[in-house]
Coordinates of C-alpha atoms in Angstrom, one line a residue:
Chain A
X177 CA 0.0 0.0 0.0
X178 CA 2.8 2.2 0.8
X179 CA 4.5 1.4 -2.5
X180 CA 1.3 2.0 -4.4
X181 CA 0.9 5.4 -2.9
X182 CA 4.5 6.1 -3.7
X183 CA 4.0 5.5 -7.4
X184 CA 1.0 7.7 -7.5
X185 CA 2.8 10.4 -5.8
X186 CA 5.6 10.4 -8.3
X187 CA 3.4 10.1 -11.4
X188 CA 2.3 13.2 -13.4
X189 CA -1.2 14.3 -12.6
X190 CA -2.6 13.5 -16.1
X191 CA -1.6 9.9 -15.7
X192 CA -3.5 9.7 -12.5
X193 CA -6.5 11.3 -14.2
X194 CA -6.4 8.8 -17.1
X195 CA -6.2 5.9 -14.8
X196 CA -9.1 7.2 -12.9
X197 CA -11.2 7.6 -16.1
X198 CA -10.2 4.2 -17.2
X199 CA -11.3 2.6 -13.9
X200 CA -14.5 4.6 -14.1
X201 CA -15.2 3.4 -17.6
X202 CA -14.5 -0.2 -16.7
X203 CA -16.9 0.1 -13.8
X204 CA -19.5 1.6 -16.0
X205 CA -19.1 -1.1 -18.7
X206 CA -19.3 -3.8 -16.2
X207 CA -22.5 -2.4 -15.0
X208 CA -24.1 -2.5 -18.5
X209 CA -26.0 -5.3 -20.0
X210 CA -26.0 -6.9 -23.5
X211 CA -28.8 -8.4 -25.5
X212 CA -28.1 -10.6 -28.4
X213 CA -30.3 -12.8 -30.6
X214 CA -31.8 -13.3 -33.9
X215 CA -34.8 -11.9 -35.8
X216 CA -36.5 -14.1 -38.4
X217 CA -36.5 -11.9 -41.5
X218 CA -39.0 -12.0 -44.3
X219 CA -38.1 -13.2 -47.8
X220 CA -35.9 -10.9 -49.9
X221 CA -37.8 -8.5 -52.2
X222 CA -37.2 -8.9 -55.9
X223 CA -34.6 -6.6 -57.4
X224 CA -36.0 -3.3 -58.6
X225 CA -35.6 -2.5 -62.3
X226 CA -34.7 1.1 -63.1
X227 CA -37.0 2.9 -65.5
X228 CA -34.7 4.2 -68.3
X229 CA -37.4 4.4 -71.0
X230 CA -36.8 8.0 -72.1
X231 CA -33.4 8.9 -70.8
X232 CA -31.7 7.0 -73.6
X233 CA -28.2 8.1 -72.7
X234 CA -27.9 6.6 -69.3
X235 CA -25.2 5.1 -67.0
X236 CA -25.8 1.4 -67.6
X237 CA -28.3 -0.8 -65.9
X238 CA -28.8 -1.0 -62.2
X239 CA -30.5 -3.8 -60.4
X240 CA -31.2 -2.4 -57.0
X241 CA -31.0 -5.0 -54.3
X242 CA -32.0 -4.5 -50.7
X243 CA -31.7 -7.7 -48.6
X244 CA -34.1 -7.5 -45.7
X245 CA -32.9 -6.5 -42.3
X246 CA -34.6 -5.6 -39.0
X247 CA -34.1 -2.9 -36.4
X248 CA -33.9 -4.0 -32.8
X249 CA -34.4 -1.3 -30.2
X250 CA -35.0 -1.0 -26.5
X251 CA -38.1 0.9 -25.5
X252 CA -38.2 2.8 -22.2
X253 CA -37.6 6.2 -20.6
X254 CA -34.1 7.4 -21.3
X255 CA -32.5 10.8 -20.6
X256 CA -32.2 13.2 -23.6
X257 CA -29.1 13.3 -25.6
X258 CA -26.8 16.2 -24.5
X259 CA -26.0 17.1 -28.1
X260 CA -27.9 16.7 -31.4
X261 CA -27.0 13.4 -33.0
X262 CA -25.9 13.4 -36.7
X263 CA -26.4 10.6 -39.2
X264 CA -26.0 10.1 -42.9
X265 CA -28.1 8.6 -45.7
X266 CA -26.0 8.5 -48.8
X267 CA -27.1 8.3 -52.4
X268 CA -24.6 6.2 -54.4
X269 CA -25.0 4.1 -57.5
X270 CA -28.6 5.4 -57.8
X271 CA -29.4 3.7 -54.5
X272 CA -29.8 4.9 -50.9
X273 CA -27.2 3.7 -48.4
X274 CA -28.2 2.4 -46.0
X275 CA -31.6 1.2 -47.1
X276 CA -32.9 1.6 -43.6
X277 CA -31.5 4.1 -41.1
X278 CA -32.7 4.1 -37.4
X279 CA -32.1 7.4 -35.6
X280 CA -33.0 8.8 -32.3
X281 CA -35.7 11.6 -32.4
X282 CA -34.0 14.9 -32.8
X283 CA -31.2 13.6 -35.1
X284 CA -30.1 15.6 -38.0
X285 CA -29.7 13.4 -41.1
X286 CA -27.5 14.5 -43.9
X287 CA -28.2 13.3 -47.5
X288 CA -24.9 13.5 -49.4
X289 CA -25.2 12.9 -53.1
X290 CA -22.3 10.7 -54.1
X291 CA -23.5 10.1 -57.7
X292 CA -22.5 12.0 -60.8
X293 CA -26.1 13.1 -61.4
X294 CA -28.8 15.0 -59.7
X295 CA -31.0 13.5 -56.9
X296 CA -34.2 14.9 -55.4
X297 CA -35.0 13.4 -52.1
X298 CA -38.5 13.8 -50.7
X299 CA -40.9 12.3 -48.2
X300 CA -44.6 12.5 -47.8
X301 CA -44.6 10.6 -44.5
X302 CA -46.5 12.2 -41.7
X303 CA -43.5 12.3 -39.2
X304 CA -41.4 14.3 -41.6
X305 CA -42.6 15.8 -44.9
X306 CA -40.0 17.5 -47.0
X307 CA -38.6 17.9 -50.5
X308 CA -34.9 18.8 -50.9
X309 CA -35.1 19.7 -54.5
X310 CA -32.4 18.8 -57.0
X311 CA -28.9 19.0 -55.8
X312 CA -25.4 18.2 -57.0
X313 CA -22.7 16.1 -55.2
X314 CA -20.7 19.3 -54.5
X315 CA -23.5 21.3 -53.1
X316 CA -22.6 22.6 -49.6
X317 CA -23.8 22.5 -47.0
X318 CA -24.9 18.9 -47.6
X319 CA -28.8 19.0 -47.6
X320 CA -30.1 17.7 -44.3
X321 CA -33.2 17.5 -42.2
X322 CA -33.9 17.1 -38.5
X323 CA -36.1 14.1 -37.6
X324 CA -37.8 15.0 -34.4
X325 CA -41.1 13.0 -34.5
X326 CA -40.9 9.3 -33.9
X327 CA -42.3 7.2 -36.7
X328 CA -41.4 5.7 -40.1
X329 CA -40.3 8.0 -42.9
X330 CA -40.2 6.7 -46.4
X331 CA -37.7 8.4 -48.6
X332 CA -37.9 8.6 -52.4
X333 CA -36.1 10.3 -55.2
X334 CA -38.3 12.4 -57.6
X335 CA -35.9 11.7 -60.5
X336 CA -35.2 8.0 -59.9
X337 CA -38.5 6.4 -59.1
X338 CA -36.9 3.1 -58.1
X339 CA -35.0 4.7 -55.2
X340 CA -36.5 4.1 -51.8
X341 CA -35.3 4.0 -48.3
X342 CA -36.6 4.2 -44.7
X343 CA -35.7 6.3 -41.7
X344 CA -37.0 4.8 -38.5
X345 CA -37.2 7.6 -36.0
X346 CA -37.1 6.2 -32.4
X347 CA -37.5 7.6 -29.0
X348 CA -34.5 5.7 -27.6
X349 CA -30.8 5.8 -28.0
X350 CA -30.5 2.0 -27.9
X351 CA -31.0 0.5 -31.3
X352 CA -29.1 -1.7 -33.8
X353 CA -29.7 -2.9 -37.3
X354 CA -29.5 -6.7 -37.7
X355 CA -27.2 -8.3 -40.3
X356 CA -28.9 -10.0 -43.3
X357 CA -29.2 -13.2 -41.3
X358 CA -31.2 -11.4 -38.6
X359 CA -28.5 -11.5 -36.0
X360 CA -28.0 -8.6 -33.6
X361 CA -26.1 -7.6 -30.5
X362 CA -27.2 -4.5 -28.5
X363 CA -24.5 -3.4 -26.1
X364 CA -24.1 -0.8 -23.4
X365 CA -27.7 -1.1 -22.0
X366 CA -28.7 0.2 -18.6
X367 CA -30.1 -2.3 -16.1
X368 CA -33.8 -2.3 -15.6
X369 CA -37.1 -3.6 -17.1
X370 CA -37.8 -2.7 -20.7
X371 CA -39.5 -3.8 -23.8
X372 CA -37.3 -5.0 -26.6
X373 CA -38.8 -4.5 -30.0
X374 CA -37.8 -5.8 -33.4
X375 CA -39.1 -3.7 -36.4
X376 CA -39.3 -6.0 -39.4
X377 CA -41.3 -4.0 -41.8
X378 CA -44.0 -1.3 -41.7
X379 CA -46.6 -3.8 -40.6
X380 CA -44.5 -6.1 -38.4
X381 CA -43.0 -5.1 -35.1
X382 CA -42.3 -7.9 -32.6
X383 CA -41.7 -7.3 -29.0
X384 CA -40.4 -9.1 -25.9
X385 CA -40.2 -7.9 -22.3
X386 CA -36.7 -8.0 -20.8
X387 CA -35.2 -7.5 -17.3
X388 CA -31.6 -6.5 -17.7
X389 CA -29.1 -6.8 -14.9
X390 CA -25.5 -5.5 -14.9
X391 CA -22.8 -7.7 -16.4
X392 CA -25.3 -10.0 -18.0
X393 CA -25.7 -11.1 -21.6
X394 CA -29.4 -11.9 -22.4
X395 CA -30.3 -13.9 -25.5
X396 CA -33.6 -13.2 -27.2
X397 CA -34.8 -14.5 -30.5
X398 CA -37.7 -13.1 -32.4
X399 CA -39.2 -16.0 -34.4
Chain B
X125 CA -64.5 -6.2 -62.9
X126 CA -65.6 -3.4 -65.2
X127 CA -62.9 -1.0 -66.2
X128 CA -64.7 2.0 -64.8
X129 CA -65.2 0.3 -61.4
X130 CA -61.6 -0.8 -61.4
X131 CA -60.5 2.8 -62.0
X132 CA -62.7 4.0 -59.3
X133 CA -61.2 1.5 -56.8
X134 CA -57.7 2.5 -57.8
X135 CA -58.4 6.2 -57.2
X136 CA -60.1 5.4 -53.9
X137 CA -57.1 3.3 -52.8
X138 CA -54.9 6.2 -53.6
X139 CA -56.9 8.7 -51.7
X140 CA -57.2 6.7 -48.5
X141 CA -54.9 7.6 -45.5
X142 CA -51.5 8.2 -47.0
X143 CA -49.4 5.6 -45.1
X144 CA -52.0 2.9 -45.9
X145 CA -52.1 3.9 -49.5
X146 CA -48.3 3.9 -49.8
X147 CA -48.2 0.4 -48.3
X148 CA -50.9 -0.7 -50.6
X149 CA -49.1 0.5 -53.7
X150 CA -45.8 -0.8 -52.4
X151 CA -47.4 -4.2 -52.1
X152 CA -48.7 -3.9 -55.6
X153 CA -45.2 -3.0 -56.8
X154 CA -43.7 -6.0 -55.1
X155 CA -46.4 -8.3 -56.5
X156 CA -45.6 -7.0 -60.0
X157 CA -41.8 -7.4 -59.6
X158 CA -40.0 -10.6 -60.7
X159 CA -36.4 -11.7 -60.6
X160 CA -34.4 -14.8 -61.5
X161 CA -32.9 -17.0 -58.8
X162 CA -29.5 -15.4 -59.3
X163 CA -31.0 -11.9 -59.2
X164 CA -29.3 -10.9 -62.4
X165 CA -32.5 -10.8 -64.4
X166 CA -35.4 -8.8 -63.2
X167 CA -38.7 -7.4 -64.6
X168 CA -41.3 -5.0 -63.3
X169 CA -44.7 -4.0 -64.3
X170 CA -45.9 -0.6 -63.4
X171 CA -48.5 1.8 -64.7
X172 CA -50.6 4.9 -64.5
X173 CA -54.4 5.6 -64.6
X174 CA -55.2 9.0 -65.9
X175 CA -58.6 10.5 -65.7
X176 CA -58.6 13.7 -67.8
X177 CA -61.3 16.2 -68.5
X178 CA -61.1 19.0 -71.1
X179 CA -63.2 22.1 -71.7
X180 CA -62.7 24.1 -74.8
X181 CA -64.4 25.9 -77.7
X182 CA -64.5 24.6 -81.2
X183 CA -62.5 23.9 -83.2
X184 CA -60.8 21.7 -80.7
X185 CA -57.2 22.7 -79.9
X186 CA -54.1 20.7 -80.5
X187 CA -54.5 17.0 -81.2
X188 CA -57.8 16.7 -79.4
X189 CA -60.3 14.9 -81.7
X190 CA -63.8 15.8 -80.6
X191 CA -66.8 17.6 -82.0
X192 CA -68.0 18.5 -78.4
X193 CA -66.8 21.2 -76.1
X194 CA -66.3 18.9 -73.1
X195 CA -64.3 15.7 -73.2
X196 CA -63.6 13.0 -70.6
X197 CA -60.5 11.1 -71.6
X198 CA -59.5 8.1 -69.4
X199 CA -56.3 6.3 -70.0
X200 CA -54.8 3.2 -68.4
X201 CA -51.1 2.6 -69.2
X202 CA -49.0 -0.4 -68.3
X203 CA -45.2 -0.3 -68.5
X204 CA -42.9 -3.3 -68.5
X205 CA -39.2 -2.7 -67.6
X206 CA -36.8 -5.6 -67.7
X207 CA -33.1 -5.8 -67.1
X208 CA -30.7 -8.7 -67.8
X209 CA -27.4 -8.1 -66.2
X210 CA -26.0 -4.6 -66.7
X211 CA -26.1 -4.5 -70.5
X212 CA -29.6 -5.6 -71.6
X213 CA -32.7 -3.5 -70.9
X214 CA -36.1 -3.8 -72.5
X215 CA -39.3 -1.9 -72.0
X216 CA -42.8 -1.7 -73.3
X217 CA -45.9 0.4 -72.9
X218 CA -49.4 -0.8 -73.5
X219 CA -52.3 1.7 -73.3
X220 CA -56.1 1.2 -72.9
X221 CA -57.7 4.5 -74.0
X222 CA -59.8 6.3 -76.6
X223 CA -56.9 6.9 -78.9
X224 CA -53.3 8.0 -78.7
X225 CA -54.5 11.6 -78.3
X226 CA -57.6 12.7 -76.4
X227 CA -60.8 11.9 -78.3
X228 CA -64.4 10.8 -77.8
X229 CA -63.9 7.4 -79.6
X230 CA -64.4 4.0 -78.0
X231 CA -61.9 2.6 -75.6
X232 CA -59.3 0.2 -77.1
X233 CA -56.0 -1.5 -76.3
X234 CA -52.8 -0.6 -78.1
X235 CA -49.1 -1.3 -77.8
X236 CA -47.4 2.1 -78.1
X237 CA -43.8 1.2 -77.3
X238 CA -41.4 -1.7 -77.1
X239 CA -37.7 -1.7 -77.3
X240 CA -34.5 -3.6 -76.5
X241 CA -31.5 -1.7 -75.5
X242 CA -27.9 -3.1 -75.4
X243 CA -25.1 -1.3 -73.6
X244 CA -22.1 -2.1 -75.7
X245 CA -19.7 -0.2 -73.5
X246 CA -20.3 0.5 -69.8
X247 CA -21.4 3.7 -68.1
X248 CA -23.5 4.7 -71.1
X249 CA -20.5 5.2 -73.4
X250 CA -22.1 3.3 -76.3
X251 CA -25.3 1.5 -76.8
X252 CA -28.0 0.6 -79.3
X253 CA -31.7 0.3 -79.1
X254 CA -34.2 -1.2 -81.5
X255 CA -38.0 -1.2 -81.4
X256 CA -40.8 1.4 -81.3
X257 CA -39.8 4.2 -79.0
X258 CA -39.8 7.9 -78.4
X259 CA -37.7 10.1 -80.7
X260 CA -34.2 11.2 -79.6
X261 CA -35.0 14.7 -81.0
X262 CA -35.4 17.4 -78.3
X263 CA -35.9 16.8 -74.6
X264 CA -39.6 17.1 -74.2
X265 CA -40.0 13.4 -74.5
X266 CA -38.3 13.0 -71.1
X267 CA -41.3 14.5 -69.4
X268 CA -44.2 13.7 -71.8
X269 CA -45.9 11.1 -69.5
X270 CA -48.7 12.3 -67.3
X271 CA -46.7 11.8 -64.1
X272 CA -43.7 13.8 -65.2
X273 CA -45.3 16.4 -67.4
X274 CA -46.0 19.6 -65.5
X275 CA -48.9 20.2 -67.9
X276 CA -51.7 18.2 -69.3
X277 CA -51.1 19.2 -72.9
X278 CA -48.0 19.3 -75.0
X279 CA -46.1 22.4 -76.2
X280 CA -47.3 23.9 -79.5
X281 CA -44.6 22.4 -81.7
X282 CA -45.7 18.9 -80.5
X283 CA -49.5 19.3 -81.1
X284 CA -50.5 22.4 -83.1
X285 CA -51.8 21.1 -86.4
X286 CA -50.4 22.7 -89.6
X287 CA -52.0 22.6 -93.0
X288 CA -49.8 19.7 -94.1
X289 CA -51.6 16.4 -94.8
X290 CA -49.9 13.0 -95.0
X291 CA -52.5 11.3 -97.0
X292 CA -52.3 13.6 -100.0
X293 CA -49.8 16.0 -101.5
X294 CA -50.7 19.6 -102.0
X295 CA -50.7 20.5 -105.6
X296 CA -50.8 24.2 -105.2
X297 CA -50.5 27.0 -102.6
X298 CA -54.3 27.4 -102.9
X299 CA -54.7 23.9 -101.7
X300 CA -52.5 24.6 -98.7
X301 CA -54.5 27.7 -97.9
X302 CA -57.7 25.8 -98.1
X303 CA -56.4 23.2 -95.7
X304 CA -55.3 26.0 -93.4
X305 CA -58.8 27.5 -93.3
X306 CA -57.2 30.9 -93.5
X307 CA -60.0 32.5 -95.4
X308 CA -62.0 33.1 -92.2
X309 CA -65.2 31.8 -93.7
X310 CA -64.7 28.3 -92.5
X311 CA -67.0 27.2 -89.7
X312 CA -65.7 25.2 -86.7
X313 CA -67.4 22.2 -88.2
X314 CA -65.6 22.6 -91.5
X315 CA -62.3 23.0 -89.7
X316 CA -63.0 19.9 -87.7
X317 CA -63.8 17.9 -90.8
X318 CA -60.2 17.6 -91.9
X319 CA -58.4 17.9 -88.6
X320 CA -57.7 14.2 -88.6
X321 CA -55.8 14.6 -91.9
X322 CA -53.4 17.4 -90.7
X323 CA -50.0 17.1 -89.1
X324 CA -48.1 19.0 -86.4
X325 CA -44.4 19.6 -86.7
X326 CA -43.7 16.8 -84.2
X327 CA -46.5 14.4 -83.2
X328 CA -46.1 14.1 -79.4
X329 CA -43.2 11.9 -78.4
X330 CA -43.2 10.3 -82.0
X331 CA -43.0 6.6 -81.1
X332 CA -42.0 5.5 -84.6
X333 CA -40.2 2.2 -85.2
X334 CA -36.5 2.0 -85.8
X335 CA -33.1 1.8 -84.3
X336 CA -30.9 4.2 -82.4
X337 CA -27.3 4.4 -81.4
X338 CA -26.3 6.6 -78.4
X339 CA -23.3 7.4 -76.3
X340 CA -21.8 9.7 -73.8
X341 CA -18.3 11.2 -74.1
X342 CA -17.3 13.4 -71.2
X343 CA -19.8 16.3 -71.2
X344 CA -21.3 15.4 -74.6
X345 CA -24.2 13.1 -75.3
X346 CA -25.0 11.9 -78.8
X347 CA -28.0 9.9 -80.0
X348 CA -28.9 9.1 -83.6
X349 CA -31.8 7.1 -85.0
X350 CA -33.3 5.7 -88.1
X351 CA -37.1 5.4 -88.0
X352 CA -39.9 4.3 -90.4
X353 CA -41.8 7.6 -90.1
X354 CA -41.1 11.3 -89.9
X355 CA -41.4 13.4 -86.7
X356 CA -44.7 14.8 -87.9
X357 CA -46.2 11.4 -88.7
X358 CA -49.3 10.2 -87.0
X359 CA -49.4 7.3 -84.5
X360 CA -51.0 5.0 -87.1
X361 CA -47.8 5.4 -89.1
X362 CA -45.4 4.5 -86.3
X363 CA -46.1 0.7 -86.4
X364 CA -43.5 -1.5 -87.9
X365 CA -45.9 -2.8 -90.6
X366 CA -46.9 0.6 -91.9
X367 CA -45.1 2.0 -94.9
X368 CA -41.9 0.3 -93.6
X369 CA -38.6 1.5 -94.8
X370 CA -38.9 2.9 -98.3
X371 CA -38.2 6.4 -97.1
X372 CA -36.8 6.3 -93.6
X373 CA -36.3 9.3 -91.4
X374 CA -32.9 10.1 -89.9
X375 CA -32.6 12.1 -86.7
X376 CA -29.9 12.9 -84.3
X377 CA -29.2 15.0 -81.2
X378 CA -25.9 16.3 -79.9
X379 CA -26.2 17.3 -76.3
X380 CA -23.8 19.2 -74.1
X381 CA -24.0 19.2 -70.3
X382 CA -21.5 21.8 -69.0
X383 CA -22.8 21.1 -65.5
X384 CA -25.4 19.1 -63.8
X385 CA -27.8 22.1 -63.8
X386 CA -27.5 22.8 -67.5
X387 CA -28.3 20.7 -70.6
X388 CA -28.3 22.1 -74.1
X389 CA -28.7 20.2 -77.3
X390 CA -29.1 20.6 -81.0
X391 CA -31.2 18.1 -82.9
X392 CA -31.9 17.6 -86.6
X393 CA -34.2 15.3 -88.5
X394 CA -35.1 14.6 -92.1
X395 CA -37.5 12.2 -93.8
X396 CA -40.5 11.8 -96.0
X397 CA -43.7 13.0 -94.4
X398 CA -46.2 11.5 -96.8
X399 CA -47.9 8.1 -96.3
X400 CA -47.4 5.5 -99.1
X401 CA -51.1 5.9 -99.9
X402 CA -50.4 9.5 -101.0
X403 CA -48.3 8.3 -104.0
X404 CA -51.2 8.7 -106.4
X405 CA -51.5 12.4 -105.5
X406 CA -47.9 13.4 -106.1
X407 CA -47.0 16.1 -108.5
X408 CA -45.9 14.6 -111.9
X409 CA -42.3 13.5 -111.9
X410 CA -41.9 13.5 -108.1
X411 CA -41.7 10.7 -105.6
X412 CA -42.4 10.4 -101.9
X413 CA -38.7 11.1 -101.2
X414 CA -39.2 14.6 -102.6
X415 CA -41.8 15.4 -99.9
X416 CA -39.4 15.8 -97.0
X417 CA -39.8 17.2 -93.6
X418 CA -36.7 18.7 -92.1
X419 CA -36.6 19.8 -88.4
X420 CA -33.9 21.6 -86.6
X421 CA -34.4 21.9 -82.9
X422 CA -32.4 23.7 -80.2
X423 CA -33.2 22.8 -76.6
X424 CA -31.9 24.1 -73.2
X425 CA -32.8 23.1 -69.7
X426 CA -31.8 24.2 -66.3
X427 CA -32.6 22.7 -62.9
X428 CA -31.5 23.5 -59.4
X429 CA -33.3 22.7 -56.1
X430 CA -37.0 23.4 -56.6
X431 CA -36.7 25.2 -59.9
X432 CA -36.7 23.7 -63.3
X433 CA -36.8 25.4 -66.7
X434 CA -36.9 24.1 -70.2
X435 CA -36.9 25.8 -73.6
X436 CA -37.0 24.6 -77.2
X437 CA -36.8 26.4 -80.5
X438 CA -38.0 24.3 -83.4
X439 CA -37.8 25.1 -87.1
X440 CA -39.8 22.8 -89.3
X441 CA -39.8 22.7 -93.1
X442 CA -42.1 20.8 -95.3
X443 CA -40.9 20.5 -98.9
X444 CA -43.8 20.6 -101.4
X445 CA -42.7 20.1 -105.0
X446 CA -44.2 22.7 -107.3
X447 CA -45.5 24.7 -104.4
X448 CA -42.5 25.6 -102.3
X449 CA -41.0 25.3 -98.9
X450 CA -43.5 25.6 -96.1
X451 CA -41.5 26.8 -93.1
X452 CA -42.7 27.2 -89.5
X453 CA -40.9 28.1 -86.3
X454 CA -42.1 27.3 -82.9
X455 CA -40.7 28.0 -79.5
X456 CA -41.7 27.5 -75.9
X457 CA -40.3 28.2 -72.5
X458 CA -41.5 26.2 -69.5
X459 CA -40.9 26.9 -65.8
X460 CA -41.8 24.7 -62.9
X461 CA -41.3 25.5 -59.3
X462 CA -42.1 23.2 -56.3
X463 CA -43.8 25.5 -53.8
X464 CA -44.0 22.9 -51.1
X465 CA -43.3 19.1 -51.0
X466 CA -46.8 18.6 -52.4
X467 CA -47.6 21.7 -54.5
X468 CA -45.9 22.8 -57.7
X469 CA -46.8 25.4 -60.2
X470 CA -45.8 25.6 -63.9
X471 CA -46.0 28.3 -66.6
X472 CA -45.3 27.8 -70.3
X473 CA -45.2 30.4 -73.0
X474 CA -45.6 29.1 -76.6
X475 CA -45.3 30.8 -79.9
X476 CA -45.5 29.5 -83.5
X477 CA -45.2 31.4 -86.7
X478 CA -45.6 30.4 -90.3
X479 CA -43.6 31.5 -93.3
X480 CA -44.9 32.4 -96.7
X481 CA -45.7 30.6 -99.9
X482 CA -46.2 32.2 -103.3
X483 CA -49.7 32.0 -104.6
X484 CA -51.0 32.0 -108.2
X485 CA -51.0 35.8 -108.2
X486 CA -47.3 35.6 -107.5
X487 CA -47.8 37.2 -104.0
X488 CA -46.4 35.8 -100.8
X489 CA -49.0 34.6 -98.4
X490 CA -48.6 32.9 -95.0
X491 CA -49.5 29.2 -95.0
X492 CA -50.7 29.2 -91.4
X493 CA -52.1 31.3 -88.6
X494 CA -49.4 32.7 -86.3
X495 CA -50.3 32.1 -82.7
X496 CA -49.2 32.2 -79.1
X497 CA -50.4 30.3 -76.1
X498 CA -49.9 30.7 -72.4
X499 CA -50.3 27.6 -70.2
X500 CA -50.7 27.7 -66.4
X501 CA -50.8 24.5 -64.4
X502 CA -50.7 23.9 -60.6
X503 CA -50.0 20.3 -59.5
X504 CA -50.6 18.7 -56.2
X505 CA -49.2 15.3 -55.2
X506 CA -51.3 13.8 -52.4
X507 CA -48.9 10.9 -52.2
X508 CA -46.1 9.2 -54.2
X509 CA -48.9 7.5 -56.1
X510 CA -51.6 10.1 -56.6
X511 CA -51.4 13.4 -58.4
X512 CA -53.9 16.0 -59.5
X513 CA -53.3 18.7 -62.1
X514 CA -55.2 21.7 -63.4
X515 CA -54.4 23.6 -66.5
X516 CA -55.7 26.8 -68.0
X517 CA -54.5 27.9 -71.4
X518 CA -55.3 31.0 -73.4
X519 CA -54.5 30.8 -77.1
X520 CA -54.7 33.6 -79.6
X521 CA -54.4 33.0 -83.3
X522 CA -54.0 35.8 -85.8
X523 CA -57.1 36.3 -87.9
X524 CA -59.5 35.0 -85.3
X525 CA -61.5 37.6 -83.4
X526 CA -61.4 35.9 -80.0
X527 CA -58.8 34.2 -78.0
X528 CA -59.5 30.5 -77.2
X529 CA -59.7 29.5 -73.6
X530 CA -58.9 25.9 -72.7
X531 CA -59.4 24.2 -69.3
X532 CA -58.2 20.8 -68.3
X533 CA -58.0 18.7 -65.2
X534 CA -56.1 15.4 -64.7
X535 CA -55.9 12.9 -61.9
X536 CA -53.1 10.4 -62.1
X537 CA -52.7 7.3 -60.1
X538 CA -49.3 5.6 -60.4
X539 CA -48.5 2.1 -59.3

């Protein structure tokens, strides 16, 4: 004990501070829970064929493929985020990336155009109705919108009718997108009783009550 | 199910609560999409239902064929788009309506378009297309469908009827003047009587049959086509089996895109405008090839954010052996602005003038009525699948005492 105090006494103050933060973080992590599992996903949708009837000089064919995934999130009362979160929904290769983007309510989502052509993103969905107009890849600032009402927002492009994506606005900071096999792992969860939900599509949201305890990994499958 | 009831159900589905309607149409879209096991081949059926109404005074304006002053014109269009890998693309359009242009005839089914496109080099650098498809001339064809067009009618150059017939050759300037009804003594009924025989400079999107080659080189786009009918030819002449290839029409467009916002292009087209059945009416010593239509068209467009503008200047010339060169120039400028995510407004100004022909008193006389037309059209999109448009147009022709007022409304359901 004496030796330990001696080392601390001789160390610069910032090392002491870092060690303190590290210990605090470890303690915090150890107190957090993990949920993992698998969501049974629907069958993949057929590829979307791009309408090129009248724009005869076009950039080759595009078969837009969006394998199904689900969004798993923890529903409950959580403190507000201290800063406004930022997320990105890109347009690349005449497709949206990612095809589904879960965000916490209040998130600003940027829509960078990474194609060598105009895009015109719009939504008629009730939680967020907007139309960004036509914009180039080099337009700055990157067009963005704040999504502050929970719900499902369908994005489309007014120029490329095959383009479609979803933004799932959630009232929780704890969410994750499954992989294409439906597997997920949700980490850093606070202990307590919650409802775990799996959003599969606009008509299908499965749910499961969970009681999370610190340092525990819970496995939940959504058949 | 009767067509009228089916149309009503489709409109009702589109007007129900927006999220439910979107899901309904998404499910239709999924049900009408197909793909191979590997995912490299895919096809999709889509379509539009248009319910249009027109109110106008006689003679009917543009390509409308009706003796009445009110016209209801429903149209059901089905599109097939198919892709095989990245190089092969095919499409088709089938319509169920009262005719290619608004009319009060009976409903019927028609194949308007079909084409196969092969990308020979990637990224649109070189490709070919064969079939029956819209002309490469100009840029109006890109927005001629009801969902894309900010208006219900076409610009003047694409629908205003001239005094040129395709079923008979004019033997004298007097014949042309008679077909123009310039004397002022013609009644609307007399003017209507030969409307179905007359031609515009460009007949709508001109879905004639043929082949096209196209490519993109840096900021330049080039497209050239050989078709079985001229730009002014009527829809009946577009089919593969009509008049075939004795006197094909050659057309091309060179486009330049200095930036994404701007697109300018120069198009030219030349070909025989008479139908084969007009052979017996030709001037002695002439053939169908001597009755040529030549079109030169300059187009420019600009788009940024919620603003879009298009303009075209079209010069058309009809060669009439023993009569002369019947020239006409038409121009339009079209502006569209999205006021809100749902509301858009569009304004189009059109002008068309006609040159002179020499009559039998050796005097120069115009062979058509100069005119201008202003079109105003608000559009509201209730959902990604339902749109409503109104249009008011005022048209003034020289020599007519009163301006003509045209009203139109259109509801489009897209699936």
